[in-house]
Short mmCIF file of C-alpha atoms in Angstrom, two decimals:
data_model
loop_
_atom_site.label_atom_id
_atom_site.label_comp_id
_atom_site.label_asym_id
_atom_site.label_seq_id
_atom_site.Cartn_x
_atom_site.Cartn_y
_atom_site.Cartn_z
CA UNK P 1 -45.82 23.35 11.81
CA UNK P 2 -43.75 21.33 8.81
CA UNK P 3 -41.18 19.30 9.36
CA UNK P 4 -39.19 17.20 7.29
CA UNK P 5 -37.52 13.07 8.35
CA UNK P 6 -34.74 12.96 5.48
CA UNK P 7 -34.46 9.47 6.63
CA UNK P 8 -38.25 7.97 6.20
CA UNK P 9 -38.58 11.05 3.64
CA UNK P 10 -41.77 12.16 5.24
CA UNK P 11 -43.22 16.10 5.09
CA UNK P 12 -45.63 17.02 8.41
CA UNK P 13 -47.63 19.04 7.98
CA UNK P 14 -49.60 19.97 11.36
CA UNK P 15 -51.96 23.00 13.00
CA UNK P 16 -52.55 25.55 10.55
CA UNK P 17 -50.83 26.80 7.18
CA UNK P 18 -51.19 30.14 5.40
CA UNK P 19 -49.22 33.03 3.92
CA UNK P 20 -48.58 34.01 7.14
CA UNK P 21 -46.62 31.02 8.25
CA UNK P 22 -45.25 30.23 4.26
CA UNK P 23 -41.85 31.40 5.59
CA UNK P 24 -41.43 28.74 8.36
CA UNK P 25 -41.96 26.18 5.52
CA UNK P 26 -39.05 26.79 3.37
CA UNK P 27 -36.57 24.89 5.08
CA UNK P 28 -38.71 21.68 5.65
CA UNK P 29 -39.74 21.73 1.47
CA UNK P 30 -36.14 22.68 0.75
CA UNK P 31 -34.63 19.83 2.27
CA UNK P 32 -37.12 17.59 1.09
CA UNK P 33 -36.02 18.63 -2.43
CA UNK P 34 -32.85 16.45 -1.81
CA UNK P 35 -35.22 13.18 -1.51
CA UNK P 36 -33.98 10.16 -3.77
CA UNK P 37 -37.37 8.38 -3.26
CA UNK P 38 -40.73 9.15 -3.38
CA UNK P 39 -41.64 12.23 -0.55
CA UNK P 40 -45.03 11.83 1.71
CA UNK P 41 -46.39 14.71 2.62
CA UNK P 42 -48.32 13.55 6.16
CA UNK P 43 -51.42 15.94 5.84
CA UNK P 44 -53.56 14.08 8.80
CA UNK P 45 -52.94 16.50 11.36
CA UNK P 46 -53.07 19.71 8.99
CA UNK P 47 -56.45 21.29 10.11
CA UNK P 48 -56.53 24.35 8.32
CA UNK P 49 -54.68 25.18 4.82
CA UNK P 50 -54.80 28.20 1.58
CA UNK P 51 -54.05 28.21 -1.41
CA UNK P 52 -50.81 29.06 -0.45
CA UNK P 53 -49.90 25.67 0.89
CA UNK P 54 -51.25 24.56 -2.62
CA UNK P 55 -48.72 26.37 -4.39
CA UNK P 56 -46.00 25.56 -2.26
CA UNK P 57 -46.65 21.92 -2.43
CA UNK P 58 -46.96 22.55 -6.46
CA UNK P 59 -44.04 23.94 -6.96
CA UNK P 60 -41.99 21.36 -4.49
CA UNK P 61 -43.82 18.52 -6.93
CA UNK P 62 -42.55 20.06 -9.87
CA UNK P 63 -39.23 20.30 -9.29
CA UNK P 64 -39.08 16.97 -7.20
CA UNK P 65 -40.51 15.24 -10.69
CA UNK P 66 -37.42 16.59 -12.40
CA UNK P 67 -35.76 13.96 -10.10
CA UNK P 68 -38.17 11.42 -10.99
CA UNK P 69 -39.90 11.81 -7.40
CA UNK P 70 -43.73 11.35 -6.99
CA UNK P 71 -45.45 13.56 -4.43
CA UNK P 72 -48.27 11.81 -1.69
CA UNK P 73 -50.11 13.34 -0.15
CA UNK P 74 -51.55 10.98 2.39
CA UNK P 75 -54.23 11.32 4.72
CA UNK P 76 -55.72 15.12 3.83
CA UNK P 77 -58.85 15.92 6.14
CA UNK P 78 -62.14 16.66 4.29
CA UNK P 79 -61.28 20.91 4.00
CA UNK P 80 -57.85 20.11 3.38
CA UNK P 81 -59.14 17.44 0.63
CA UNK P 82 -61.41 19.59 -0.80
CA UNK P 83 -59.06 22.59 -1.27
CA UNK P 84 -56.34 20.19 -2.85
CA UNK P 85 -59.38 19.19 -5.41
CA UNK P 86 -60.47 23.16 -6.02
CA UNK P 87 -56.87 24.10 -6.94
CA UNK P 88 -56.14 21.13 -9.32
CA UNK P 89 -53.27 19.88 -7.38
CA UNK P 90 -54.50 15.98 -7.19
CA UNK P 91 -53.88 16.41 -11.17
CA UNK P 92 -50.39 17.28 -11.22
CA UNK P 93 -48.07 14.57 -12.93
CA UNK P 94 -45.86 14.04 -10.11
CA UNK P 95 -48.74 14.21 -7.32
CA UNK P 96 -50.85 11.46 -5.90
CA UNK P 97 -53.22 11.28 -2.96
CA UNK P 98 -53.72 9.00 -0.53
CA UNK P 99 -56.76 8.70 1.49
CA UNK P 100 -56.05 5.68 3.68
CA UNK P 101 -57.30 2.75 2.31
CA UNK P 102 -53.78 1.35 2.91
CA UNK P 103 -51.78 3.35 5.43
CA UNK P 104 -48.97 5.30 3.20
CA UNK P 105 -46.72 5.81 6.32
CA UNK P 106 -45.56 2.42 7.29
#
């Protein structure tokens, strides 16, 4: 499941996410294209992800950095981490992780 607060400007990301389920994403990511500050993307409840997510989450980075919006993606389980690292999407200009050192949600 995905859902976007416009308010807090927070993506959830929950359950499991694959091409199968892409299409229930594009409202939440399009919305969150309208963000004037920086967009978290809550991934600590996201147990399962493909490279599909990856792109998606690419492609919403890119085009919020046009805006001058960074990208965090806090929280990512140890898969979930992992697969971020394999496709190169922790190296993306407008992308930053956060593991929890200091909680990115509050």
């Amino acid at each position: 499941m995905v859902s976007f607060d416009a308010e807090l400007a927070i993506l959830r990301i929950t359950g499991d996410e694959d091409r199968t389920t892409s299409g229930r994403r594009r409202r939440p990511f399009s919305t969150a294209l309208n963000a004037t500050r920086d967009v978290i993307v809550d991934l600590s409840e996201l147990t399962f992800a493909d490279p599909s997510l990856m792109i998606d989450l690419a492609c919403l980075a890119q085009r919020l950095r046009a805006n001058g919006v960074t990208l965090w993606l806090a929280h990512p389980q140890p898969n979930v981490r992992t697969l971020i690292e394999t496709v190169g999407l922790h190296r993306l200009p407008a992308v930053r992780v956060n593991d929890g050192a200091k909680p990115a949600l509050t």
